[in-house]
Tab-separated table of C-alpha atoms and ligand atoms in Angstrom:
chain	number	residue	atom	x	y	z
A	1	UNK	CA	6.542	22.213	34.953
A	2	UNK	CA	8.501	19.247	36.476
A	3	UNK	CA	7.810	15.508	36.101
A	4	UNK	CA	8.633	12.458	38.338
A	5	UNK	CA	8.753	10.294	35.251
A	6	UNK	CA	9.517	12.630	32.324
A	7	UNK	CA	12.262	15.354	31.414
A	8	UNK	CA	10.854	18.041	29.538
A	9	UNK	CA	13.152	20.422	27.874
A	10	UNK	CA	12.810	23.108	24.668
A	11	UNK	CA	15.484	23.356	22.362
A	12	UNK	CA	14.190	26.764	20.801
A	13	UNK	CA	10.779	25.499	18.811
A	14	UNK	CA	11.119	21.724	19.597
A	15	UNK	CA	10.372	19.944	22.912
A	16	UNK	CA	11.904	17.286	23.833
A	17	UNK	CA	10.296	14.413	25.903
A	18	UNK	CA	12.441	11.878	27.672
A	19	UNK	CA	10.911	8.804	29.266
A	20	UNK	CA	12.686	8.845	32.464
A	21	UNK	CA	12.747	5.531	34.645
A	22	UNK	CA	16.086	3.886	33.494
A	23	UNK	CA	16.460	1.434	36.084
A	24	UNK	CA	13.121	0.143	35.016
A	25	UNK	CA	14.335	0.462	31.465
A	26	UNK	CA	11.801	3.335	30.979
A	27	UNK	CA	9.009	0.977	31.352
A	28	UNK	CA	5.420	2.420	31.131
A	29	UNK	CA	3.830	2.814	34.371
A	30	UNK	CA	0.601	4.629	34.867
A	31	UNK	CA	1.914	7.467	36.774
A	32	UNK	CA	4.350	7.953	33.506
A	33	UNK	CA	1.868	7.805	30.894
A	34	UNK	CA	-0.322	10.189	33.116
A	35	UNK	CA	2.519	12.536	33.268
A	36	UNK	CA	2.829	12.096	29.101
A	37	UNK	CA	-0.605	13.354	28.836
A	38	UNK	CA	-0.005	16.407	30.762
A	39	UNK	CA	3.260	17.242	29.175
A	40	UNK	CA	1.492	16.730	26.087
A	41	UNK	CA	-1.681	19.228	27.013
A	42	UNK	CA	1.279	21.935	27.807
A	43	UNK	CA	2.989	21.364	24.497
A	44	UNK	CA	-0.224	21.760	22.733
A	45	UNK	CA	-1.268	24.903	24.534
A	46	UNK	CA	2.248	26.304	23.775
A	47	UNK	CA	2.476	28.292	20.548
A	48	UNK	CA	6.148	28.427	20.606
A	49	UNK	CA	6.300	24.580	20.481
A	50	UNK	CA	6.454	23.587	16.635
A	51	UNK	CA	7.716	19.791	16.953
A	52	UNK	CA	8.188	17.566	19.445
A	53	UNK	CA	10.683	14.337	20.077
A	54	UNK	CA	10.131	11.626	22.474
A	55	UNK	CA	12.644	9.558	23.667
A	56	UNK	CA	14.157	7.102	26.516
A	57	UNK	CA	16.557	8.066	29.399
A	58	UNK	CA	20.024	6.025	29.246
A	59	UNK	CA	21.505	4.117	26.399
A	60	UNK	CA	19.560	0.884	26.823
A	61	UNK	CA	15.797	1.663	25.944
A	62	UNK	CA	13.710	3.658	24.623
A	63	UNK	CA	10.624	1.999	26.599
A	64	UNK	CA	10.414	-1.709	27.611
A	65	UNK	CA	6.768	-1.923	27.704
A	66	UNK	CA	4.037	-1.447	30.071
A	67	UNK	CA	4.811	-1.893	33.463
A	68	UNK	CA	4.799	-5.373	34.017
A	69	UNK	CA	4.363	-5.262	37.911
A	70	UNK	CA	1.255	-3.194	37.687
A	71	UNK	CA	-0.093	-5.710	34.730
A	72	UNK	CA	0.398	-8.406	37.107
A	73	UNK	CA	-1.575	-6.705	39.385
A	74	UNK	CA	-4.748	-5.899	37.185
A	75	UNK	CA	-7.930	-6.754	39.362
A	76	UNK	CA	-10.343	-7.441	36.574
A	77	UNK	CA	-10.965	-7.530	33.014
A	78	UNK	CA	-12.677	-4.306	33.211
A	79	UNK	CA	-9.237	-2.712	34.505
A	80	UNK	CA	-7.469	-4.289	31.737
A	81	UNK	CA	-9.859	-2.586	29.334
A	82	UNK	CA	-9.842	0.684	30.853
A	83	UNK	CA	-5.923	0.491	30.591
A	84	UNK	CA	-6.172	-0.218	27.103
A	85	UNK	CA	-8.617	2.231	26.796
A	86	UNK	CA	-6.558	5.135	28.531
A	87	UNK	CA	-3.538	4.102	25.825
A	88	UNK	CA	-5.873	5.054	23.334
A	89	UNK	CA	-6.725	8.283	24.502
A	90	UNK	CA	-3.333	8.979	24.844
A	91	UNK	CA	-2.437	7.998	21.180
A	92	UNK	CA	-5.579	10.040	20.183
A	93	UNK	CA	-4.098	13.229	21.945
A	94	UNK	CA	-1.110	12.604	20.023
A	95	UNK	CA	-2.723	12.246	16.713
A	96	UNK	CA	-4.712	15.230	17.432
A	97	UNK	CA	-1.851	17.626	18.484
A	98	UNK	CA	-1.250	19.650	15.311
A	99	UNK	CA	2.604	19.647	15.454
A	100	UNK	CA	4.619	16.727	14.608
A	101	UNK	CA	6.165	14.040	16.657
A	102	UNK	CA	9.563	12.125	16.188
A	103	UNK	CA	10.080	8.904	18.305
A	104	UNK	CA	13.770	8.919	18.415
A	105	UNK	CA	14.074	4.932	19.413
A	106	UNK	CA	17.864	4.840	21.091
A	107	UNK	CA	17.274	1.166	22.422
A	108	UNK	CA	14.841	-1.323	22.942
A	109	UNK	CA	11.146	-0.442	22.094
A	110	UNK	CA	9.171	-3.498	22.941
A	111	UNK	CA	5.195	-3.884	23.694
A	112	UNK	CA	3.878	-0.583	24.939
A	113	UNK	CA	7.243	1.269	24.218
A	114	UNK	CA	6.709	0.201	20.653
A	115	UNK	CA	3.366	1.331	20.448
A	116	UNK	CA	3.801	4.495	22.154
A	117	UNK	CA	6.246	4.916	19.034
A	118	UNK	CA	3.887	3.764	16.631
A	119	UNK	CA	1.735	6.632	17.658
A	120	UNK	CA	4.468	9.137	16.884
A	121	UNK	CA	4.452	10.789	13.357
A	122	UNK	CA	8.113	9.570	12.448
A	123	UNK	CA	10.337	7.025	14.069
A	124	UNK	CA	13.979	7.357	13.804
A	125	UNK	CA	15.585	4.391	15.280
A	126	UNK	CA	19.376	4.051	16.605
A	127	UNK	CA	21.445	1.283	14.807
A	128	UNK	CA	21.534	-0.812	18.177
A	129	UNK	CA	17.988	-0.414	18.756
A	130	UNK	CA	15.572	-3.523	19.234
A	131	UNK	CA	11.838	-3.507	18.307
A	132	UNK	CA	9.165	-6.341	19.245
A	133	UNK	CA	5.384	-6.785	20.155
A	134	UNK	CA	6.307	-9.709	23.047
A	135	UNK	CA	2.963	-9.381	24.660
A	136	UNK	CA	1.788	-13.028	23.623
A	137	UNK	CA	4.978	-14.315	26.033
A	138	UNK	CA	3.178	-12.594	28.665
A	139	UNK	CA	-0.064	-14.651	28.398
A	140	UNK	CA	-1.589	-11.435	26.835
A	141	UNK	CA	-1.260	-9.509	23.608
A	142	UNK	CA	-1.202	-5.710	22.564
A	143	UNK	CA	-3.529	-3.568	23.808
A	144	UNK	CA	-2.310	-0.038	22.889
A	145	UNK	CA	-3.226	0.254	19.295
A	146	UNK	CA	-0.519	-2.053	18.533
A	147	UNK	CA	-2.413	-4.471	16.584
A	148	UNK	CA	-3.688	-1.787	14.411
A	149	UNK	CA	-0.919	0.424	13.678
A	150	UNK	CA	1.437	-2.480	13.147
A	151	UNK	CA	-1.321	-3.972	10.427
A	152	UNK	CA	-1.434	-0.568	8.473
A	153	UNK	CA	2.410	-0.251	8.314
A	154	UNK	CA	3.497	-3.793	7.750
A	155	UNK	CA	0.161	-5.771	6.385
A	156	UNK	CA	-1.541	-8.561	8.050
A	157	UNK	CA	0.936	-11.060	7.590
A	158	UNK	CA	4.144	-9.287	9.218
A	159	UNK	CA	2.018	-8.069	11.670
A	160	UNK	CA	0.410	-11.575	13.181
A	161	UNK	CA	3.879	-13.164	12.713
A	162	UNK	CA	5.587	-10.583	14.931
A	163	UNK	CA	2.682	-10.586	17.594
A	164	UNK	CA	2.187	-14.232	17.664
A	165	UNK	CA	6.104	-14.929	18.021
A	166	UNK	CA	6.821	-11.626	19.951
A	167	UNK	CA	10.220	-12.362	18.349
A	168	UNK	CA	12.500	-9.259	18.667
A	169	UNK	CA	13.783	-7.389	15.471
A	170	UNK	CA	16.437	-4.925	14.771
A	171	UNK	CA	16.293	-1.736	13.629
A	172	UNK	CA	17.574	-2.340	10.184
A	173	UNK	CA	14.678	-5.380	9.618
A	174	UNK	CA	12.428	-2.821	11.406
A	175	UNK	CA	13.130	-0.265	8.762
A	176	UNK	CA	12.727	-2.828	5.871
A	177	UNK	CA	9.159	-3.530	6.861
A	178	UNK	CA	8.407	0.015	6.948
A	179	UNK	CA	8.234	0.196	11.183
A	180	UNK	CA	10.724	2.594	11.135
A	181	UNK	CA	11.528	5.430	8.782
A	182	UNK	CA	15.502	6.038	9.357
A	183	UNK	CA	18.378	3.882	11.106
A	184	UNK	CA	21.557	6.131	12.408
A	185	UNK	CA	24.209	5.057	14.289
A	186	UNK	CA	23.446	5.345	18.280
A	187	UNK	CA	25.799	8.362	19.192
A	188	UNK	CA	24.001	10.354	16.345
A	189	UNK	CA	20.564	9.458	16.868
A	190	UNK	CA	19.402	12.552	19.268
A	191	UNK	CA	21.461	15.145	16.733
A	192	UNK	CA	19.231	13.583	14.232
A	193	UNK	CA	16.124	13.923	15.861
A	194	UNK	CA	16.993	17.368	16.533
A	195	UNK	CA	17.741	18.079	12.763
A	196	UNK	CA	14.878	16.492	11.471
A	197	UNK	CA	12.792	18.382	14.308
A	198	UNK	CA	14.165	21.848	13.797
A	199	UNK	CA	13.599	21.502	9.836
A	200	UNK	CA	9.942	20.583	10.477
A	201	UNK	CA	9.456	23.374	13.112
A	202	UNK	CA	10.690	25.876	10.161
A	203	UNK	CA	8.095	24.908	7.885
A	204	UNK	CA	4.785	26.718	7.610
A	205	UNK	CA	2.917	25.276	10.707
A	206	UNK	CA	-0.574	25.088	8.984
A	207	UNK	CA	1.068	23.434	6.187
A	208	UNK	CA	2.328	20.877	8.605
A	209	UNK	CA	-0.684	20.495	10.526
A	210	UNK	CA	-2.799	19.780	7.514
A	211	UNK	CA	-0.363	17.185	6.308
A	212	UNK	CA	-0.570	15.276	9.458
A	213	UNK	CA	-4.391	15.283	9.493
A	214	UNK	CA	-4.726	14.557	6.315
A	215	UNK	CA	-2.444	11.260	6.249
A	216	UNK	CA	-3.832	10.480	9.756
A	217	UNK	CA	-7.691	10.777	9.040
A	218	UNK	CA	-7.266	9.696	5.547
A	219	UNK	CA	-5.634	6.553	6.398
A	220	UNK	CA	-8.868	4.948	7.498
A	221	UNK	CA	-10.947	6.653	4.873
A	222	UNK	CA	-11.872	5.222	1.389
A	223	UNK	CA	-10.321	6.855	-0.934
A	224	UNK	CA	-12.864	9.113	-2.828
A	225	UNK	CA	-13.804	10.463	0.760
A	226	UNK	CA	-9.947	10.923	1.833
A	227	UNK	CA	-9.473	12.960	-1.666
A	228	UNK	CA	-12.440	15.053	-0.511
A	229	UNK	CA	-10.763	15.638	3.115
A	230	UNK	CA	-7.640	16.354	1.614
A	231	UNK	CA	-9.492	19.078	-0.982
A	232	UNK	CA	-11.131	20.888	2.247
A	233	UNK	CA	-7.675	21.021	3.823
A	234	UNK	CA	-5.768	22.209	0.695
A	235	UNK	CA	-8.330	24.655	0.119
A	236	UNK	CA	-8.387	26.303	3.672
A	237	UNK	CA	-4.605	26.410	3.137
A	238	UNK	CA	-4.564	28.206	-0.152
A	239	UNK	CA	-6.319	31.177	1.613
A	240	UNK	CA	-3.964	31.343	4.165
A	241	UNK	CA	-1.418	34.253	4.819
A	242	UNK	CA	1.148	31.796	4.973
A	243	UNK	CA	0.401	30.523	1.203
A	244	UNK	CA	0.218	34.203	-0.177
A	245	UNK	CA	3.691	34.419	1.255
A	246	UNK	CA	5.148	31.221	0.262
A	247	UNK	CA	3.971	31.663	-3.674
A	248	UNK	CA	5.214	35.430	-3.336
A	249	UNK	CA	8.279	34.693	-1.947
A	250	UNK	CA	9.222	32.077	-4.887
A	251	UNK	CA	8.271	34.188	-7.430
A	252	UNK	CA	10.364	36.876	-5.901
A	253	UNK	CA	13.512	35.063	-5.244
A	254	UNK	CA	13.382	35.272	-1.619
A	255	UNK	CA	13.100	33.100	1.549
A	256	UNK	CA	9.607	33.130	2.993
A	257	UNK	CA	8.907	34.220	6.386
A	258	UNK	CA	6.381	32.158	7.732
A	259	UNK	CA	3.534	33.524	10.561
A	260	UNK	CA	1.037	30.379	10.877
A	261	UNK	CA	-2.127	32.398	9.607
B	1	COA	N1	7.957	-3.766	33.334
B	1	COA	C1	8.631	-3.239	34.430
B	1	COA	N2	9.674	-3.643	34.786
B	1	COA	C2	10.323	-3.853	33.508
B	1	COA	C3	10.090	-4.054	32.378
B	1	COA	C4	8.687	-3.978	32.086
B	1	COA	N3	8.373	-3.848	31.136
B	1	COA	N4	11.305	-4.344	31.241
B	1	COA	C5	12.384	-4.133	32.225
B	1	COA	N5	11.950	-4.054	33.250
B	1	COA	C6	13.160	-4.005	34.576
B	1	COA	C7	13.389	-5.549	34.918
B	1	COA	O1	12.358	-6.157	36.104
B	1	COA	C8	14.562	-4.981	36.043
B	1	COA	O2	14.477	-4.558	37.381
B	1	COA	P1	15.384	-5.086	38.597
B	1	COA	O3	16.608	-4.571	38.024
B	1	COA	O4	14.683	-4.336	39.469
B	1	COA	O5	15.373	-6.519	38.346
B	1	COA	C9	15.249	-3.884	35.051
B	1	COA	O6	13.819	-3.185	34.291
B	1	COA	C10	16.270	-4.131	33.855
B	1	COA	O7	15.587	-5.388	33.016
B	1	COA	P2	16.616	-6.992	33.303
B	1	COA	O8	14.963	-7.751	32.413
B	1	COA	O9	17.097	-7.241	34.102
B	1	COA	O10	17.279	-6.286	31.808
B	1	COA	P3	17.993	-7.407	30.673
B	1	COA	O11	18.886	-6.889	30.067
B	1	COA	O12	18.032	-8.673	31.224
B	1	COA	O13	16.745	-7.668	29.530
B	1	COA	C11	14.821	-6.930	28.317
B	1	COA	C12	16.250	-6.723	28.813
B	1	COA	C13	14.067	-5.516	27.751
B	1	COA	C14	15.064	-8.064	27.341
B	1	COA	C15	13.976	-7.477	29.393
B	1	COA	O14	13.733	-6.513	30.531
B	1	COA	C16	12.511	-7.876	28.740
B	1	COA	O15	11.976	-8.450	28.468
B	1	COA	N6	11.488	-6.961	29.153
B	1	COA	C17	10.253	-6.963	29.280
B	1	COA	C18	9.743	-6.899	27.752
B	1	COA	C19	8.370	-6.993	27.754
B	1	COA	O16	7.680	-8.354	27.764
B	1	COA	N7	7.763	-6.002	27.269
B	1	COA	C20	6.057	-6.023	27.226
B	1	COA	C21	5.402	-5.446	28.307
B	1	COA	S1	3.669	-5.850	27.919
């Protein structure tokens, strides 16, 4: 499938989605978001894809936020709310995809751009990247899940500080605040993301899917409920062919062959 605002390529079992509006610093217009949904649907249906990378075209930006020219023309509060709900549906699709999604943050990740990265499973950032939620400076607020996802990563004080000031922070600061997991030199970012994606793609897929689900769902549950949920997933995995293969391969001192069953 070809897209106007995305490049989608496959590197073996890894799909690489590049947000491709470099002249606008990959600002997330509605058409781009619709294409992103379609690309994720195609990836969900393709069992050859085991891991996904999302990155931005060019050297300057991952994504500099929602498209401000579209925001400026929102006709009503209802339309604004619809815009937020649509992005929440996209984030839900990302969470429900039983394959890991890595954000490779190659430059500015601002506003909706950072919110998109926060909806990914793991974030790698170039050492030159800058991150922030500057919506307050436009007279609005983060509305694509940013208030809630940032809160869950940093706690309320840091989340309020960053959102109320709209301040941009460096990749290194973001790592200290647990907003990104790893920082690498810009020239090595895509290779680092591919290396990680291939590592995850080589893992037993049912385990990867269950770990993602346990963390995503468990995060919003009380501990006892989350542990019960984990036990259910763990139990289901122990009955899989891959669990038999993995344990047998260990005992036979050989490499396992995963079948995803
Ligand atoms: N929406 C629409 N267009 C955007 C955009 C956005 N979020 N961010 C950048 N662009 C466009 C600019 O309008 C400009 O277009 P032009 O060349 O047609 O004028 C182009 O991308 C380059 O941006 P520019 O502002 O000239 O680059 P800069 O190096 O001076 O500044 C930023 C870079 C990222 C600091 C600045 O573009 C910015 O603050 N962007 C908005 C960030 C934001 O508030 N995001 C939250 C949106 S909810």
